[in-house]
mmCIF file of C-alpha atoms in Angstrom:
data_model
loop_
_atom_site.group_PDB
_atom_site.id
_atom_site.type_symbol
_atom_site.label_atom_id
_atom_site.label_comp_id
_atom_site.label_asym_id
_atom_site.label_seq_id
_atom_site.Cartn_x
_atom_site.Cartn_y
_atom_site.Cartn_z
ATOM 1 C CA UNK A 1 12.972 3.867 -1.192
ATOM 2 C CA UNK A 2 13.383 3.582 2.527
ATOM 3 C CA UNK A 3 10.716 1.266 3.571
ATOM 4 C CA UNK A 4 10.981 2.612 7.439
ATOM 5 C CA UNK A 5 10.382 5.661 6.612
ATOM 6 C CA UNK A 6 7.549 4.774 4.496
ATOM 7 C CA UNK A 7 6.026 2.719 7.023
ATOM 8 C CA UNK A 8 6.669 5.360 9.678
ATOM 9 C CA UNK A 9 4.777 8.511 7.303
ATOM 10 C CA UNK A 10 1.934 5.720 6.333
ATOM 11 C CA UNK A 11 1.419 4.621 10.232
ATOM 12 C CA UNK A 12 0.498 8.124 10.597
ATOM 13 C CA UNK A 13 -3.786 8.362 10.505
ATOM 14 C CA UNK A 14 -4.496 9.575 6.717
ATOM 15 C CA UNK A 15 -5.243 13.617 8.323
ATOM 16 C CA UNK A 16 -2.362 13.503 9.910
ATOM 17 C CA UNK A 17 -0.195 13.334 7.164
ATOM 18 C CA UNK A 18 1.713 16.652 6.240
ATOM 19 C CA UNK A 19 2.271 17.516 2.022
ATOM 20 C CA UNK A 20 5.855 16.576 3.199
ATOM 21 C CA UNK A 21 4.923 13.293 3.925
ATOM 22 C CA UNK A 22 2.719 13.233 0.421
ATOM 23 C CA UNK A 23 5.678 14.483 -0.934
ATOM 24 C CA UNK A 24 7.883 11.853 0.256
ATOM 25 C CA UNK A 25 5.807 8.762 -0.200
ATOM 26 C CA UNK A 26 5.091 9.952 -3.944
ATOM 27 C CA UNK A 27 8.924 10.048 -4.543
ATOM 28 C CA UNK A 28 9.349 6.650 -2.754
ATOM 29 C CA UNK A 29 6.093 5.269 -5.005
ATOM 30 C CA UNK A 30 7.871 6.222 -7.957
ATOM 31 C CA UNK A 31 10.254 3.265 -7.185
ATOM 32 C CA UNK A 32 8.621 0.490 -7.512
ATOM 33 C CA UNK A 33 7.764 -0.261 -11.278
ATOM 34 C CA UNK A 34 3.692 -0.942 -10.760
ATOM 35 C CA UNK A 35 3.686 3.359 -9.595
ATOM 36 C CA UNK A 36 6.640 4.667 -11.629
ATOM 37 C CA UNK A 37 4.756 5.861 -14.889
ATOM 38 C CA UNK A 38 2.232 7.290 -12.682
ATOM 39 C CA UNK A 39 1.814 11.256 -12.664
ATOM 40 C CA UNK A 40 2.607 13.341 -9.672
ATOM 41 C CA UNK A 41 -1.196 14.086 -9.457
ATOM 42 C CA UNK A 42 -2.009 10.597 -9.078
ATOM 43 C CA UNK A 43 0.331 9.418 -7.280
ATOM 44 C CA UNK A 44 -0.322 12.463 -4.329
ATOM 45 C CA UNK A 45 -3.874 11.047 -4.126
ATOM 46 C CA UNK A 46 -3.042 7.762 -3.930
ATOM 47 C CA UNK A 47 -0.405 8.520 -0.985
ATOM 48 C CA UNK A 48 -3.170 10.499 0.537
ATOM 49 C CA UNK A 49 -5.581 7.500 0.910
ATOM 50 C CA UNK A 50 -2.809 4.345 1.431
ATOM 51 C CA UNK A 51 -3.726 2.727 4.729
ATOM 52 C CA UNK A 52 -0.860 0.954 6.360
ATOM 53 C CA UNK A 53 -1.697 -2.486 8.065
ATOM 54 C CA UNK A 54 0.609 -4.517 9.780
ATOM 55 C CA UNK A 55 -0.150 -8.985 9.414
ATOM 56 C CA UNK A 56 1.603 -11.232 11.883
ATOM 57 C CA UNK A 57 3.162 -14.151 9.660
ATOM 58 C CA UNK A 58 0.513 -17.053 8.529
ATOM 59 C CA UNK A 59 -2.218 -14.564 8.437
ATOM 60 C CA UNK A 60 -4.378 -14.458 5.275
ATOM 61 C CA UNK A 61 -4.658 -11.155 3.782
ATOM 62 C CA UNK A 62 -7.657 -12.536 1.558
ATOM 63 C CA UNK A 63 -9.122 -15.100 0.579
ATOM 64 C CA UNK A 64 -10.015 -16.557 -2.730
ATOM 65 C CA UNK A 65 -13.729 -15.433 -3.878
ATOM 66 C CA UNK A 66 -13.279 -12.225 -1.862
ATOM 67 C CA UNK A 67 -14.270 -9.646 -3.709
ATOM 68 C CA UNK A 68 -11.436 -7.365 -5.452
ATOM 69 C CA UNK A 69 -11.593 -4.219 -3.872
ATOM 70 C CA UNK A 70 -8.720 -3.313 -2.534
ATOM 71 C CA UNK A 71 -4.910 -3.346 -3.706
ATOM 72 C CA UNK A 72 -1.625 -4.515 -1.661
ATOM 73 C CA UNK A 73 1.595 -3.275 -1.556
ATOM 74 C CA UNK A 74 3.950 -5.658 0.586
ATOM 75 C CA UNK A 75 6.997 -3.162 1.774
ATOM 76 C CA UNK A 76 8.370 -6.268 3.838
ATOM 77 C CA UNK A 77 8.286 -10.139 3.816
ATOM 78 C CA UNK A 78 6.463 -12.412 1.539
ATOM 79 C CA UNK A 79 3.318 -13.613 0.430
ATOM 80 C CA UNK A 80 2.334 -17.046 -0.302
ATOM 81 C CA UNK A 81 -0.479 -17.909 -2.826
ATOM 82 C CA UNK A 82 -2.987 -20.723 -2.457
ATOM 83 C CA UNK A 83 -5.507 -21.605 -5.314
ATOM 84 C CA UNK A 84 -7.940 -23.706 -3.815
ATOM 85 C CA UNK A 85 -9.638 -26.512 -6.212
ATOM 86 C CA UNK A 86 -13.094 -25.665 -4.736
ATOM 87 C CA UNK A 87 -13.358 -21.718 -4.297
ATOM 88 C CA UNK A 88 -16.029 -21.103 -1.590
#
């Protein structure tokens, strides 16, 4: 999976993407191991709706106690995990 070209087809506002793009990004989804069992169907809706954000390095993408309600896919450079003693 290119992750340019994945990042360039999610930058793209969620109408804006063509089925070619859907088409793509499925294809590319079916990569990574979490996605690969998933069906076409699925994964086409799931493409549809992805939301591509962009953190400079040090910034939190949550925090612990946040509530769960969103899912992460990290195309390019790494996350850190901090379990705090004392959630808030």
């Amino acid at each position: 999976a290119s992750m340019v070209r994945m990042a360039n087809m999610l930058s793209k506002a969620r109408r804006e993407r063509t089925d070619d793009d859907l088409r793509a990004l499925a294809v590319d989804m079916k990569h990574f191991p979490f996605f690969a069992k998933m069906t076409n169907d699925v994964l086409w809706e799931l493409c549809r709706v992805l939301e591509y954000i962009v953190l400079p390095a040090g910034q939190p993408v949550f925090f612990q106690g946040d509530e769960g309600d969103l899912f992460y896919v990290v195309l390019s450079g790494k996350v850190g995990i901090h379990i705090l003693p004392n959630p808030r």
